[in-house]
PDB file of C-alpha atoms in Angstrom:
ATOM      1  CA  MET D   1      -0.207  -0.013  -0.193  1.00 84.00           C
ATOM      2  CA  TYR D   2       0.941   3.487  -0.296  1.00 89.00           C
ATOM      3  CA  ILE D   3       1.324   5.918   2.584  1.00 93.00           C
ATOM      4  CA  THR D   4       1.597   9.149   3.095  1.00 96.00           C
ATOM      5  CA  VAL D   5       4.711  10.905   4.878  1.00 97.00           C
ATOM      6  CA  LYS D   6       4.764  14.082   5.611  1.00 98.00           C
ATOM      7  CA  TYR D   7       7.897  16.059   7.253  1.00 98.00           C
ATOM      8  CA  PHE D   8       8.688  18.996   9.432  1.00 98.00           C
ATOM      9  CA  GLY D   9      11.237  21.023  10.443  1.00 97.00           C
ATOM     10  CA  GLN D  10      14.288  20.256  11.045  1.00 97.00           C
ATOM     11  CA  ILE D  11      13.245  16.742   9.842  1.00 98.00           C
ATOM     12  CA  ALA D  12      11.944  18.340   5.971  1.00 98.00           C
ATOM     13  CA  GLU D  13      15.247  19.956   6.408  1.00 97.00           C
ATOM     14  CA  LEU D  14      17.133  16.540   6.344  1.00 97.00           C
ATOM     15  CA  THR D  15      14.866  15.205   4.212  1.00 98.00           C
ATOM     16  CA  GLN D  16      14.996  18.021   1.628  1.00 97.00           C
ATOM     17  CA  LYS D  17      10.851  17.207   1.455  1.00 97.00           C
ATOM     18  CA  GLU D  18       7.749  18.145   3.277  1.00 97.00           C
ATOM     19  CA  GLU D  19       5.725  14.761   1.759  1.00 97.00           C
ATOM     20  CA  GLU D  20       5.903  11.697   0.103  1.00 97.00           C
ATOM     21  CA  ALA D  21       4.172   8.387  -1.441  1.00 95.00           C
ATOM     22  CA  LEU D  22       5.369   5.308  -0.036  1.00 94.00           C
ATOM     23  CA  GLU D  23       5.245   1.980  -0.603  1.00 91.00           C
ATOM     24  CA  PHE D  24       5.128  -0.034   2.275  1.00 90.00           C
ATOM     25  CA  SER D  25       4.511  -3.561   3.377  1.00 88.00           C
ATOM     26  CA  GLY D  26       4.784  -3.819   6.306  1.00 88.00           C
ATOM     27  CA  HIS D  27       2.709  -3.568   9.105  1.00 91.00           C
ATOM     28  CA  GLN D  28       4.002  -1.900  12.192  1.00 94.00           C
ATOM     29  CA  ILE D  29       5.273   2.141  12.492  1.00 96.00           C
ATOM     30  CA  SER D  30       8.430   0.457  13.650  1.00 96.00           C
ATOM     31  CA  GLY D  31       9.097  -1.555   9.910  1.00 95.00           C
ATOM     32  CA  LEU D  32       7.999   2.430   7.705  1.00 95.00           C
ATOM     33  CA  LEU D  33      10.941   4.361  10.066  1.00 96.00           C
ATOM     34  CA  GLU D  34      13.670   1.335   9.702  1.00 96.00           C
ATOM     35  CA  LEU D  35      12.751   1.661   5.371  1.00 95.00           C
ATOM     36  CA  LEU D  36      12.638   5.766   6.543  1.00 97.00           C
ATOM     37  CA  TYR D  37      16.492   5.578   7.557  1.00 97.00           C
ATOM     38  CA  ASP D  38      18.266   3.488   5.010  1.00 96.00           C
ATOM     39  CA  LYS D  39      16.123   6.035   3.237  1.00 97.00           C
ATOM     40  CA  TYR D  40      17.573   9.771   4.915  1.00 98.00           C
ATOM     41  CA  ASN D  41      21.195   9.254   6.063  1.00 96.00           C
ATOM     42  CA  GLY D  42      21.200  11.312   9.901  1.00 97.00           C
ATOM     43  CA  LEU D  43      17.291  10.836  10.554  1.00 97.00           C
ATOM     44  CA  GLU D  44      18.056   7.811  12.749  1.00 96.00           C
ATOM     45  CA  SER D  45      19.833   9.945  15.475  1.00 96.00           C
ATOM     46  CA  LYS D  46      17.348  13.361  15.289  1.00 96.00           C
ATOM     47  CA  ASP D  47      14.735  13.408  17.972  1.00 96.00           C
ATOM     48  CA  PHE D  48      11.074  13.043  16.701  1.00 97.00           C
ATOM     49  CA  GLN D  49       7.602  11.523  17.621  1.00 97.00           C
ATOM     50  CA  ILE D  50       5.010   9.437  15.580  1.00 97.00           C
ATOM     51  CA  ALA D  51       2.235  10.840  14.133  1.00 97.00           C
ATOM     52  CA  GLN D  52      -0.928   8.793  12.103  1.00 96.00           C
ATOM     53  CA  ASN D  53      -4.205  10.520  11.304  1.00 93.00           C
ATOM     54  CA  GLN D  54      -2.842  13.891  13.322  1.00 94.00           C
ATOM     55  CA  GLU D  55      -2.034  11.188  16.375  1.00 94.00           C
ATOM     56  CA  LEU D  56       0.799  10.606  18.272  1.00 96.00           C
ATOM     57  CA  VAL D  57       1.805   6.468  18.228  1.00 96.00           C
ATOM     58  CA  SER D  58       4.542   4.618  19.252  1.00 95.00           C
ATOM     59  CA  ASN D  59       7.034   2.260  17.552  1.00 93.00           C
ATOM     60  CA  ASN D  60       4.497  -0.769  17.700  1.00 94.00           C
ATOM     61  CA  THR D  61       1.541   0.873  16.738  1.00 95.00           C
ATOM     62  CA  LYS D  62      -0.126  -0.511  13.563  1.00 95.00           C
ATOM     63  CA  ILE D  63      -0.060   0.882  10.638  1.00 93.00           C
ATOM     64  CA  THR D  64      -3.891   1.677   8.698  1.00 89.00           C
ATOM     65  CA  GLY D  65      -2.510   3.424   5.414  1.00 70.00           C
ATOM     66  CA  ALA D  66      -3.863   6.552   7.178  1.00 81.00           C
ATOM     67  CA  GLU D  67      -0.939   9.641   6.828  1.00 94.00           C
ATOM     68  CA  ILE D  68       1.549  10.072   8.950  1.00 97.00           C
ATOM     69  CA  ALA D  69       3.653  12.388  10.349  1.00 98.00           C
ATOM     70  CA  LEU D  70       7.196  12.640  11.221  1.00 98.00           C
ATOM     71  CA  LEU D  71       7.453  15.380  14.318  1.00 98.00           C
ATOM     72  CA  PRO D  72      10.719  17.020  15.329  1.00 98.00           C
ATOM     73  CA  PRO D  73      10.906  18.980  19.059  1.00 97.00           C
ATOM     74  CA  PHE D  74       7.560  21.504  19.466  1.00 98.00           C
ATOM     75  CA  ALA D  75       8.560  24.618  19.439  1.00 97.00           C
ATOM     76  CA  GLY D  76       5.331  26.748  20.039  1.00 95.00           C
ATOM     77  CA  GLY D  77       4.989  29.660  21.754  1.00 90.00           C
TER      78      GLY D  77
ATOM     79  CA  MET C   1     -19.548  30.433  25.583  1.00 48.00           C
ATOM     80  CA  LYS C   2     -18.932  26.590  24.024  1.00 49.00           C
ATOM     81  CA  ASP C   3     -18.152  25.734  20.166  1.00 55.00           C
ATOM     82  CA  LYS C   4     -17.929  22.392  19.143  1.00 72.00           C
ATOM     83  CA  LYS C   5     -16.324  23.881  15.294  1.00 86.00           C
ATOM     84  CA  VAL C   6     -12.259  23.360  14.820  1.00 91.00           C
ATOM     85  CA  LYS C   7     -11.268  26.689  14.770  1.00 92.00           C
ATOM     86  CA  ASN C   8      -7.913  28.387  12.538  1.00 96.00           C
ATOM     87  CA  VAL C   9      -5.592  29.893  15.291  1.00 97.00           C
ATOM     88  CA  PHE C  10      -3.162  30.790  12.735  1.00 98.00           C
ATOM     89  CA  LYS C  11      -2.255  34.731  11.842  1.00 97.00           C
ATOM     90  CA  GLU C  12       0.355  34.388   9.552  1.00 98.00           C
ATOM     91  CA  GLY C  13       2.870  37.012  10.670  1.00 98.00           C
ATOM     92  CA  ALA C  14       3.727  38.906  13.724  1.00 98.00           C
ATOM     93  CA  ILE C  15       0.634  39.373  15.815  1.00 98.00           C
ATOM     94  CA  SER C  16       0.355  43.109  16.014  1.00 98.00           C
ATOM     95  CA  SER C  17      -1.555  45.611  18.681  1.00 97.00           C
ATOM     96  CA  GLU C  18      -3.682  47.267  17.398  1.00 98.00           C
ATOM     97  CA  PHE C  19      -5.385  43.393  17.058  1.00 98.00           C
ATOM     98  CA  ILE C  20      -5.153  43.200  20.784  1.00 98.00           C
ATOM     99  CA  GLY C  21      -6.442  45.486  21.690  1.00 98.00           C
ATOM    100  CA  HIS C  22      -8.994  45.541  19.198  1.00 97.00           C
ATOM    101  CA  SER C  23      -9.982  42.054  20.372  1.00 97.00           C
ATOM    102  CA  ILE C  24      -9.999  43.554  24.203  1.00 97.00           C
ATOM    103  CA  TYR C  25     -12.107  46.284  23.024  1.00 97.00           C
ATOM    104  CA  LYS C  26     -15.087  43.623  21.461  1.00 97.00           C
ATOM    105  CA  HIS C  27     -15.291  42.346  24.509  1.00 96.00           C
ATOM    106  CA  GLN C  28     -17.052  45.443  26.335  1.00 95.00           C
ATOM    107  CA  THR C  29     -20.535  44.334  25.131  1.00 96.00           C
ATOM    108  CA  LYS C  30     -19.811  41.241  27.059  1.00 96.00           C
ATOM    109  CA  THR C  31     -20.794  42.405  30.234  1.00 96.00           C
ATOM    110  CA  SER C  32     -21.511  38.905  32.736  1.00 96.00           C
ATOM    111  CA  ILE C  33     -16.976  38.864  31.954  1.00 97.00           C
ATOM    112  CA  GLY C  34     -15.546  40.187  35.539  1.00 97.00           C
ATOM    113  CA  ALA C  35     -11.930  39.333  34.752  1.00 98.00           C
ATOM    114  CA  HIS C  36      -9.482  39.299  31.472  1.00 98.00           C
ATOM    115  CA  ASN C  37      -6.744  37.461  31.257  1.00 98.00           C
ATOM    116  CA  ILE C  38      -3.935  37.414  28.765  1.00 98.00           C
ATOM    117  CA  PHE C  39      -1.101  35.933  27.957  1.00 98.00           C
ATOM    118  CA  LEU C  40       1.606  37.480  24.830  1.00 98.00           C
ATOM    119  CA  GLY C  41       4.384  34.713  23.375  1.00 98.00           C
ATOM    120  CA  GLN C  42       7.344  37.617  22.239  1.00 98.00           C
ATOM    121  CA  VAL C  43      10.063  36.514  20.447  1.00 97.00           C
ATOM    122  CA  ARG C  44      13.407  36.449  22.610  1.00 96.00           C
ATOM    123  CA  ALA C  45      16.583  38.026  20.791  1.00 96.00           C
ATOM    124  CA  ASP C  46      18.887  35.104  22.560  1.00 94.00           C
ATOM    125  CA  ASN C  47      22.039  35.320  22.144  1.00 94.00           C
ATOM    126  CA  ILE C  48      23.493  31.696  21.832  1.00 91.00           C
ATOM    127  CA  ASP C  49      27.113  31.760  21.594  1.00 90.00           C
ATOM    128  CA  GLY C  50      28.193  34.659  20.401  1.00 93.00           C
ATOM    129  CA  LYS C  51      25.229  34.908  18.378  1.00 96.00           C
ATOM    130  CA  VAL C  52      21.934  36.934  18.407  1.00 96.00           C
ATOM    131  CA  VAL C  53      18.183  35.293  17.073  1.00 97.00           C
ATOM    132  CA  SER C  54      17.438  38.019  14.963  1.00 98.00           C
ATOM    133  CA  ALA C  55      13.498  35.938  13.910  1.00 98.00           C
ATOM    134  CA  ILE C  56      11.709  32.873  14.548  1.00 98.00           C
ATOM    135  CA  GLU C  57      10.240  31.174  11.169  1.00 98.00           C
ATOM    136  CA  TYR C  58       7.189  28.985  12.024  1.00 98.00           C
ATOM    137  CA  THR C  59       5.666  26.181  10.308  1.00 98.00           C
ATOM    138  CA  ALA C  60       2.981  24.011  12.439  1.00 98.00           C
ATOM    139  CA  TYR C  61       1.358  20.285  11.023  1.00 98.00           C
ATOM    140  CA  GLU C  62      -1.871  22.417  10.961  1.00 97.00           C
ATOM    141  CA  ASP C  63      -4.801  20.085  10.994  1.00 96.00           C
ATOM    142  CA  MET C  64      -3.478  18.849  13.547  1.00 97.00           C
ATOM    143  CA  ALA C  65      -2.327  21.728  15.828  1.00 98.00           C
ATOM    144  CA  ASN C  66      -5.862  23.497  14.850  1.00 98.00           C
ATOM    145  CA  GLN C  67      -7.143  19.944  16.317  1.00 97.00           C
ATOM    146  CA  LYS C  68      -5.004  20.056  19.542  1.00 97.00           C
ATOM    147  CA  PHE C  69      -5.637  24.165  20.429  1.00 98.00           C
ATOM    148  CA  HIS C  70      -9.596  22.337  19.895  1.00 97.00           C
ATOM    149  CA  ASP C  71      -8.708  19.604  22.869  1.00 97.00           C
ATOM    150  CA  ILE C  72      -7.081  22.681  24.879  1.00 98.00           C
ATOM    151  CA  ARG C  73      -9.761  24.634  24.846  1.00 97.00           C
ATOM    152  CA  GLU C  74     -12.436  22.581  25.278  1.00 97.00           C
ATOM    153  CA  ALA C  75     -10.466  21.121  28.176  1.00 98.00           C
ATOM    154  CA  ALA C  76     -10.068  24.583  29.370  1.00 98.00           C
ATOM    155  CA  PHE C  77     -13.522  24.864  29.056  1.00 98.00           C
ATOM    156  CA  GLU C  78     -14.399  21.551  30.853  1.00 98.00           C
ATOM    157  CA  LYS C  79     -12.369  22.670  33.966  1.00 98.00           C
ATOM    158  CA  TYR C  80     -12.722  26.699  34.845  1.00 98.00           C
ATOM    159  CA  ASP C  81     -15.620  28.570  34.265  1.00 97.00           C
ATOM    160  CA  LEU C  82     -15.028  30.423  31.415  1.00 98.00           C
ATOM    161  CA  THR C  83     -16.935  33.404  29.530  1.00 97.00           C
ATOM    162  CA  CYS C  84     -15.162  32.997  26.533  1.00 96.00           C
ATOM    163  CA  MET C  85     -11.376  32.512  25.177  1.00 97.00           C
ATOM    164  CA  HIS C  86      -9.113  32.985  21.818  1.00 97.00           C
ATOM    165  CA  ILE C  87      -6.020  31.682  20.974  1.00 98.00           C
ATOM    166  CA  TYR C  88      -3.480  33.020  17.472  1.00 98.00           C
ATOM    167  CA  HIS C  89      -0.270  32.202  17.024  1.00 98.00           C
ATOM    168  CA  SER C  90       1.548  32.919  14.466  1.00 98.00           C
ATOM    169  CA  LEU C  91       3.370  31.328  11.104  1.00 98.00           C
ATOM    170  CA  GLY C  92       6.129  32.512   9.291  1.00 98.00           C
ATOM    171  CA  THR C  93       8.258  34.753  10.092  1.00 98.00           C
ATOM    172  CA  VAL C  94       8.563  36.526  13.358  1.00 98.00           C
ATOM    173  CA  LYS C  95      10.929  39.047  14.293  1.00 98.00           C
ATOM    174  CA  ALA C  96      12.465  40.259  17.774  1.00 98.00           C
ATOM    175  CA  GLY C  97      10.452  41.587  19.751  1.00 98.00           C
ATOM    176  CA  GLU C  98       7.206  41.395  18.189  1.00 98.00           C
ATOM    177  CA  ILE C  99       4.315  38.721  19.445  1.00 98.00           C
ATOM    178  CA  CYS C 100       3.993  35.746  17.908  1.00 98.00           C
ATOM    179  CA  LEU C 101       0.838  33.813  20.680  1.00 98.00           C
ATOM    180  CA  PHE C 102      -1.445  35.833  21.926  1.00 98.00           C
ATOM    181  CA  VAL C 103      -3.949  33.962  24.791  1.00 98.00           C
ATOM    182  CA  PHE C 104      -7.265  35.789  26.049  1.00 98.00           C
ATOM    183  CA  VAL C 105      -9.699  34.387  28.516  1.00 98.00           C
ATOM    184  CA  SER C 106     -12.593  36.232  30.328  1.00 98.00           C
ATOM    185  CA  SER C 107     -14.701  35.564  33.336  1.00 98.00           C
ATOM    186  CA  PRO C 108     -17.059  36.420  35.778  1.00 97.00           C
ATOM    187  CA  ARG C 109     -14.061  35.947  38.187  1.00 95.00           C
ATOM    188  CA  ARG C 110     -10.956  36.825  38.530  1.00 96.00           C
ATOM    189  CA  LYS C 111      -9.376  33.166  40.370  1.00 96.00           C
ATOM    190  CA  VAL C 112     -10.463  31.947  37.472  1.00 97.00           C
ATOM    191  CA  VAL C 113      -8.705  33.344  34.258  1.00 98.00           C
ATOM    192  CA  PHE C 114      -4.954  33.172  36.118  1.00 98.00           C
ATOM    193  CA  GLU C 115      -5.510  29.789  36.712  1.00 98.00           C
ATOM    194  CA  ALA C 116      -7.273  28.740  33.007  1.00 98.00           C
ATOM    195  CA  LEU C 117      -4.329  30.855  31.335  1.00 98.00           C
ATOM    196  CA  GLU C 118      -1.363  28.597  33.128  1.00 98.00           C
ATOM    197  CA  PHE C 119      -3.255  25.612  31.755  1.00 98.00           C
ATOM    198  CA  ILE C 120      -3.480  27.129  27.511  1.00 98.00           C
ATOM    199  CA  VAL C 121      -0.493  28.159  27.528  1.00 98.00           C
ATOM    200  CA  GLU C 122       1.241  25.442  29.243  1.00 97.00           C
ATOM    201  CA  ALA C 123      -0.932  22.927  27.461  1.00 98.00           C
ATOM    202  CA  ILE C 124       0.680  24.347  24.146  1.00 98.00           C
ATOM    203  CA  LYS C 125       3.697  23.923  25.175  1.00 97.00           C
ATOM    204  CA  ALA C 126       3.889  20.320  25.355  1.00 96.00           C
ATOM    205  CA  ASP C 127       0.927  19.542  22.861  1.00 97.00           C
ATOM    206  CA  VAL C 128       0.892  21.543  19.411  1.00 98.00           C
ATOM    207  CA  PRO C 129       2.966  20.582  16.299  1.00 98.00           C
ATOM    208  CA  VAL C 130       4.500  23.579  16.037  1.00 98.00           C
ATOM    209  CA  PHE C 131       8.067  23.856  14.904  1.00 98.00           C
ATOM    210  CA  GLY C 132      10.111  27.655  15.469  1.00 98.00           C
ATOM    211  CA  LYS C 133      13.123  27.731  13.222  1.00 97.00           C
ATOM    212  CA  GLU C 134      15.162  30.407  14.967  1.00 97.00           C
ATOM    213  CA  VAL C 135      17.077  32.365  12.618  1.00 98.00           C
ATOM    214  CA  PHE C 136      20.956  34.379  13.520  1.00 97.00           C
ATOM    215  CA  GLU C 137      21.186  37.494  12.124  1.00 94.00           C
ATOM    216  CA  ASP C 138      24.365  35.841  10.955  1.00 94.00           C
ATOM    217  CA  ALA C 139      21.503  34.496   8.524  1.00 93.00           C
ATOM    218  CA  THR C 140      22.587  31.183  10.034  1.00 96.00           C
ATOM    219  CA  HIS C 141      20.145  29.226  11.889  1.00 96.00           C
ATOM    220  CA  GLN C 142      19.294  26.130  14.935  1.00 96.00           C
ATOM    221  CA  TRP C 143      15.803  25.060  15.158  1.00 96.00           C
ATOM    222  CA  LYS C 144      14.049  25.803  19.029  1.00 93.00           C
ATOM    223  CA  LYS C 145      12.895  23.030  21.235  1.00 93.00           C
ATOM    224  CA  ASN C 146      10.304  24.144  24.260  1.00 89.00           C
ATOM    225  CA  THR C 147      11.103  22.898  27.638  1.00 84.00           C
TER     226      THR C 147
END
């Protein structure tokens, strides 16, 4: 399936893009992360949280084919 | 007044003192209010290793952020006896000394607004996916992180 992955802040700076559609056959967030770590050098050492469908999730959350976002530390206000 | 619709909290650029003043003025018709409390977040010209922050460029995961602002708003109304509340946050470039966050709470009584405002501002800092690029005077940058 194809998943839309969004990048923000310093993560977008590293990936050089704000979003992309990725073909992914795994089931969990952790699998997607492995794919992204292979694709983007230096991503693994970055500090970020993951949202699926605009809710924060953990590495063992099941992927539902929704929108995934990589969120660096928040800096609002 | 409770509002179920998710609002857009973001404004492009700095929040002007005219806008803030006008917001206060608009509440003169709501005469059940006895106390307002206002938080203004201002971009600080931090000096980091000899370099001075000249501006912050804000970006956000806007859909999620607006939903989080909405959730914070609902939680605040649930917890405190508020007449109304307003939140505005900047996107894009805000220079040092300019306002990037405006939170405005109103209630019949004063004690409520002190507590509510702190609750809301702390929740915004912790839960809302807004990102800030601190741009230095020499055009280099670093990424801001709430502590």
